[in-house]
């Protein structure tokens, strides 16, 4: 009998002994899943084994069930696993597809660790896959060294991804969907000056470009490829009277004059984050999106795209801000400090990067436990170093006791 079979056998016996010799399938499965979180990702397989074992146990007479259970240590049950703060994901239908999608503007910091760890833990809990997606469609916010640093940081965090995509290599895909959107009349090229558009938008008035024909927009789209930054943008039609002005006909594509560190000057038109994110989440089959609540308006913007294309909207989960006592979390501030010689590098212990935390002697497991405890709750959280060192001490003791 394998280890798993023995666990199931014992749970079935306990249930049978409690219920006059007849174990109940649902009750046995429930007790298994509650006490052995590691089995949840294989619940189908576990259910098959359980039904076989159940038949066998229910054919035994009551005395035999009791003596078999004694051999396995009696009725003492393991306490249900308490997953500190890590609540179940809503609306899970079978396996999940999750993604961790950082900008390659620097190495990961503690805020990223939350998204990475939670996505990773949920994939472990429900089965499915984790996608690592590098969102590098703003050529000015790319640090070529960050691609590798991100992977190193994720490995340190114990996060495993099953698929990796780099958005700058998917530009043609974004063009394809931009063209589709133009064809169905749900997007238009706007050649207004930014300031002029803003005046109209703030008054809930459409700009003159909004009413132009699909044919005209097709031509403009071709011309946009040779235009200069600021001359034209592609806008998604939303509700020009939406209560939040930021959502009114948001920009999907723009021209950027700068060269991209990976693709050079191959492309001039780049998708804005909301466009590439929604297209990718759909094409990659993402079921649940975990993101900070500062993205609430972005989720709202993206819903327009899903509706225009007739796509199913993934489940969006917005969590609160995470602050870390006494550290600079902003990548741009950290970079500036490094450039000015204030910090000695990305692993300077005064920073909130993963490598700085590692350098302080914090173990990966302490960070994972911390993130599971905080979970994806919507309220803001401030983490103190006292807390982190406390968790770390427990882990170091566990290691030395072994
Ligand atoms: Zn316009």
mmCIF file with all atom_site columns, N, CA, C and O in Angstrom, residues 10 19 61 71 83 94 122 127 129 132 134 187 234 240 276 287 302 332-333:
data_model
loop_
_atom_site.group_PDB
_atom_site.id
_atom_site.type_symbol
_atom_site.label_atom_id
_atom_site.label_alt_id
_atom_site.label_comp_id
_atom_site.label_asym_id
_atom_site.label_entity_id
_atom_site.label_seq_id
_atom_site.pdbx_PDB_ins_code
_atom_site.Cartn_x
_atom_site.Cartn_y
_atom_site.Cartn_z
_atom_site.occupancy
_atom_site.B_iso_or_equiv
_atom_site.pdbx_formal_charge
_atom_site.auth_seq_id
_atom_site.auth_comp_id
_atom_site.auth_asym_id
_atom_site.auth_atom_id
_atom_site.pdbx_PDB_model_num
ATOM 1  N N  . UNK A 1 10  ? -6.874  4.915  6.142   1.00 0.00 ? 10  UNK A N  1
ATOM 2  C CA . UNK A 1 10  ? -7.113  5.290  7.527   1.00 0.00 ? 10  UNK A CA 1
ATOM 3  C C  . UNK A 1 10  ? -8.340  6.205  7.667   1.00 0.00 ? 10  UNK A C  1
ATOM 4  O O  . UNK A 1 10  ? -9.197  5.977  8.532   1.00 0.00 ? 10  UNK A O  1
ATOM 5  N N  . UNK A 1 19  ? -19.473 5.474  11.909  1.00 0.00 ? 19  UNK A N  1
ATOM 6  C CA . UNK A 1 19  ? -20.826 5.361  11.366  1.00 0.00 ? 19  UNK A CA 1
ATOM 7  C C  . UNK A 1 19  ? -21.284 3.908  11.207  1.00 0.00 ? 19  UNK A C  1
ATOM 8  O O  . UNK A 1 19  ? -21.680 3.489  10.122  1.00 0.00 ? 19  UNK A O  1
ATOM 9  N N  . UNK A 1 61  ? -16.302 -6.578 8.290   1.00 0.00 ? 61  UNK A N  1
ATOM 10 C CA . UNK A 1 61  ? -17.235 -6.411 9.395   1.00 0.00 ? 61  UNK A CA 1
ATOM 11 C C  . UNK A 1 61  ? -16.672 -5.396 10.380  1.00 0.00 ? 61  UNK A C  1
ATOM 12 O O  . UNK A 1 61  ? -15.500 -5.018 10.338  1.00 0.00 ? 61  UNK A O  1
ATOM 13 N N  . UNK A 1 71  ? -4.386  -0.830 14.295  1.00 0.00 ? 71  UNK A N  1
ATOM 14 C CA . UNK A 1 71  ? -3.045  -1.072 13.733  1.00 0.00 ? 71  UNK A CA 1
ATOM 15 C C  . UNK A 1 71  ? -2.436  0.214  13.178  1.00 0.00 ? 71  UNK A C  1
ATOM 16 O O  . UNK A 1 71  ? -1.232  0.382  13.147  1.00 0.00 ? 71  UNK A O  1
ATOM 17 N N  . UNK A 1 83  ? -4.480  27.341 6.910   1.00 0.00 ? 83  UNK A N  1
ATOM 18 C CA . UNK A 1 83  ? -3.697  28.110 5.951   1.00 0.00 ? 83  UNK A CA 1
ATOM 19 C C  . UNK A 1 83  ? -3.819  29.587 6.264   1.00 0.00 ? 83  UNK A C  1
ATOM 20 O O  . UNK A 1 83  ? -4.687  30.263 5.780   1.00 0.00 ? 83  UNK A O  1
ATOM 21 N N  . UNK A 1 94  ? -12.476 23.699 -11.515 1.00 0.00 ? 94  UNK A N  1
ATOM 22 C CA . UNK A 1 94  ? -11.385 22.818 -11.929 1.00 0.00 ? 94  UNK A CA 1
ATOM 23 C C  . UNK A 1 94  ? -10.047 23.491 -11.746 1.00 0.00 ? 94  UNK A C  1
ATOM 24 O O  . UNK A 1 94  ? -9.823  24.189 -10.762 1.00 0.00 ? 94  UNK A O  1
ATOM 25 N N  . UNK A 1 122 ? -1.581  29.243 -5.055  1.00 0.00 ? 122 UNK A N  1
ATOM 26 C CA . UNK A 1 122 ? -2.901  28.866 -5.582  1.00 0.00 ? 122 UNK A CA 1
ATOM 27 C C  . UNK A 1 122 ? -2.784  27.813 -6.691  1.00 0.00 ? 122 UNK A C  1
ATOM 28 O O  . UNK A 1 122 ? -3.630  26.926 -6.785  1.00 0.00 ? 122 UNK A O  1
ATOM 29 N N  . UNK A 1 127 ? -4.063  23.102 -8.738  1.00 0.00 ? 127 UNK A N  1
ATOM 30 C CA . UNK A 1 127 ? -3.557  22.502 -9.976  1.00 0.00 ? 127 UNK A CA 1
ATOM 31 C C  . UNK A 1 127 ? -3.761  23.484 -11.114 1.00 0.00 ? 127 UNK A C  1
ATOM 32 O O  . UNK A 1 127 ? -4.506  24.454 -10.976 1.00 0.00 ? 127 UNK A O  1
ATOM 33 N N  . UNK A 1 129 ? -1.712  25.962 -14.057 1.00 0.00 ? 129 UNK A N  1
ATOM 34 C CA . UNK A 1 129 ? -0.373  26.467 -14.365 1.00 0.00 ? 129 UNK A CA 1
ATOM 35 C C  . UNK A 1 129 ? -0.192  27.929 -14.007 1.00 0.00 ? 129 UNK A C  1
ATOM 36 O O  . UNK A 1 129 ? -1.153  28.695 -13.915 1.00 0.00 ? 129 UNK A O  1
ATOM 37 N N  . UNK A 1 132 ? 4.632   33.065 -16.349 1.00 0.00 ? 132 UNK A N  1
ATOM 38 C CA . UNK A 1 132 ? 5.471   34.235 -16.080 1.00 0.00 ? 132 UNK A CA 1
ATOM 39 C C  . UNK A 1 132 ? 5.416   35.089 -17.337 1.00 0.00 ? 132 UNK A C  1
ATOM 40 O O  . UNK A 1 132 ? 5.751   34.621 -18.426 1.00 0.00 ? 132 UNK A O  1
ATOM 41 N N  . UNK A 1 134 ? 6.557   38.719 -18.895 1.00 0.00 ? 134 UNK A N  1
ATOM 42 C CA . UNK A 1 134 ? 7.367   39.924 -18.720 1.00 0.00 ? 134 UNK A CA 1
ATOM 43 C C  . UNK A 1 134 ? 6.724   41.035 -19.555 1.00 0.00 ? 134 UNK A C  1
ATOM 44 O O  . UNK A 1 134 ? 6.627   40.923 -20.771 1.00 0.00 ? 134 UNK A O  1
ATOM 45 N N  . UNK A 1 187 ? -12.775 50.757 -32.038 1.00 0.00 ? 187 UNK A N  1
ATOM 46 C CA . UNK A 1 187 ? -11.578 51.548 -31.742 1.00 0.00 ? 187 UNK A CA 1
ATOM 47 C C  . UNK A 1 187 ? -11.363 52.522 -32.885 1.00 0.00 ? 187 UNK A C  1
ATOM 48 O O  . UNK A 1 187 ? -11.808 52.278 -34.008 1.00 0.00 ? 187 UNK A O  1
ATOM 49 N N  . UNK A 1 234 ? -4.350  55.042 -30.711 1.00 0.00 ? 234 UNK A N  1
ATOM 50 C CA . UNK A 1 234 ? -5.545  54.246 -30.965 1.00 0.00 ? 234 UNK A CA 1
ATOM 51 C C  . UNK A 1 234 ? -6.356  54.246 -29.666 1.00 0.00 ? 234 UNK A C  1
ATOM 52 O O  . UNK A 1 234 ? -5.822  53.922 -28.601 1.00 0.00 ? 234 UNK A O  1
ATOM 53 N N  . UNK A 1 240 ? -18.336 57.499 -23.222 1.00 0.00 ? 240 UNK A N  1
ATOM 54 C CA . UNK A 1 240 ? -17.749 58.838 -23.139 1.00 0.00 ? 240 UNK A CA 1
ATOM 55 C C  . UNK A 1 240 ? -18.324 59.612 -21.953 1.00 0.00 ? 240 UNK A C  1
ATOM 56 O O  . UNK A 1 240 ? -17.780 60.634 -21.531 1.00 0.00 ? 240 UNK A O  1
ATOM 57 N N  . UNK A 1 276 ? -2.476  45.223 -23.904 1.00 0.00 ? 276 UNK A N  1
ATOM 58 C CA . UNK A 1 276 ? -1.693  43.981 -24.001 1.00 0.00 ? 276 UNK A CA 1
ATOM 59 C C  . UNK A 1 276 ? -2.068  43.001 -22.882 1.00 0.00 ? 276 UNK A C  1
ATOM 60 O O  . UNK A 1 276 ? -2.123  41.782 -23.115 1.00 0.00 ? 276 UNK A O  1
ATOM 61 N N  . UNK A 1 287 ? -7.532  32.387 -15.677 1.00 0.00 ? 287 UNK A N  1
ATOM 62 C CA . UNK A 1 287 ? -8.846  32.260 -15.032 1.00 0.00 ? 287 UNK A CA 1
ATOM 63 C C  . UNK A 1 287 ? -9.037  33.287 -13.921 1.00 0.00 ? 287 UNK A C  1
ATOM 64 O O  . UNK A 1 287 ? -10.141 33.761 -13.701 1.00 0.00 ? 287 UNK A O  1
ATOM 65 N N  . UNK A 1 302 ? -10.364 47.311 -18.877 1.00 0.00 ? 302 UNK A N  1
ATOM 66 C CA . UNK A 1 302 ? -10.175 46.052 -19.607 1.00 0.00 ? 302 UNK A CA 1
ATOM 67 C C  . UNK A 1 302 ? -11.488 45.338 -19.892 1.00 0.00 ? 302 UNK A C  1
ATOM 68 O O  . UNK A 1 302 ? -11.632 44.672 -20.909 1.00 0.00 ? 302 UNK A O  1
ATOM 69 N N  . UNK A 1 332 ? 12.197  53.027 -8.973  1.00 0.00 ? 332 UNK A N  1
ATOM 70 C CA . UNK A 1 332 ? 12.879  54.195 -9.541  1.00 0.00 ? 332 UNK A CA 1
ATOM 71 C C  . UNK A 1 332 ? 13.699  54.934 -8.475  1.00 0.00 ? 332 UNK A C  1
ATOM 72 O O  . UNK A 1 332 ? 14.807  55.385 -8.747  1.00 0.00 ? 332 UNK A O  1
ATOM 73 N N  . UNK A 1 333 ? 13.169  55.007 -7.239  1.00 0.00 ? 333 UNK A N  1
ATOM 74 C CA . UNK A 1 333 ? 13.934  55.666 -6.173  1.00 0.00 ? 333 UNK A CA 1
ATOM 75 C C  . UNK A 1 333 ? 15.180  54.860 -5.813  1.00 0.00 ? 333 UNK A C  1
ATOM 76 O O  . UNK A 1 333 ? 16.241  55.419 -5.553  1.00 0.00 ? 333 UNK A O  1
#
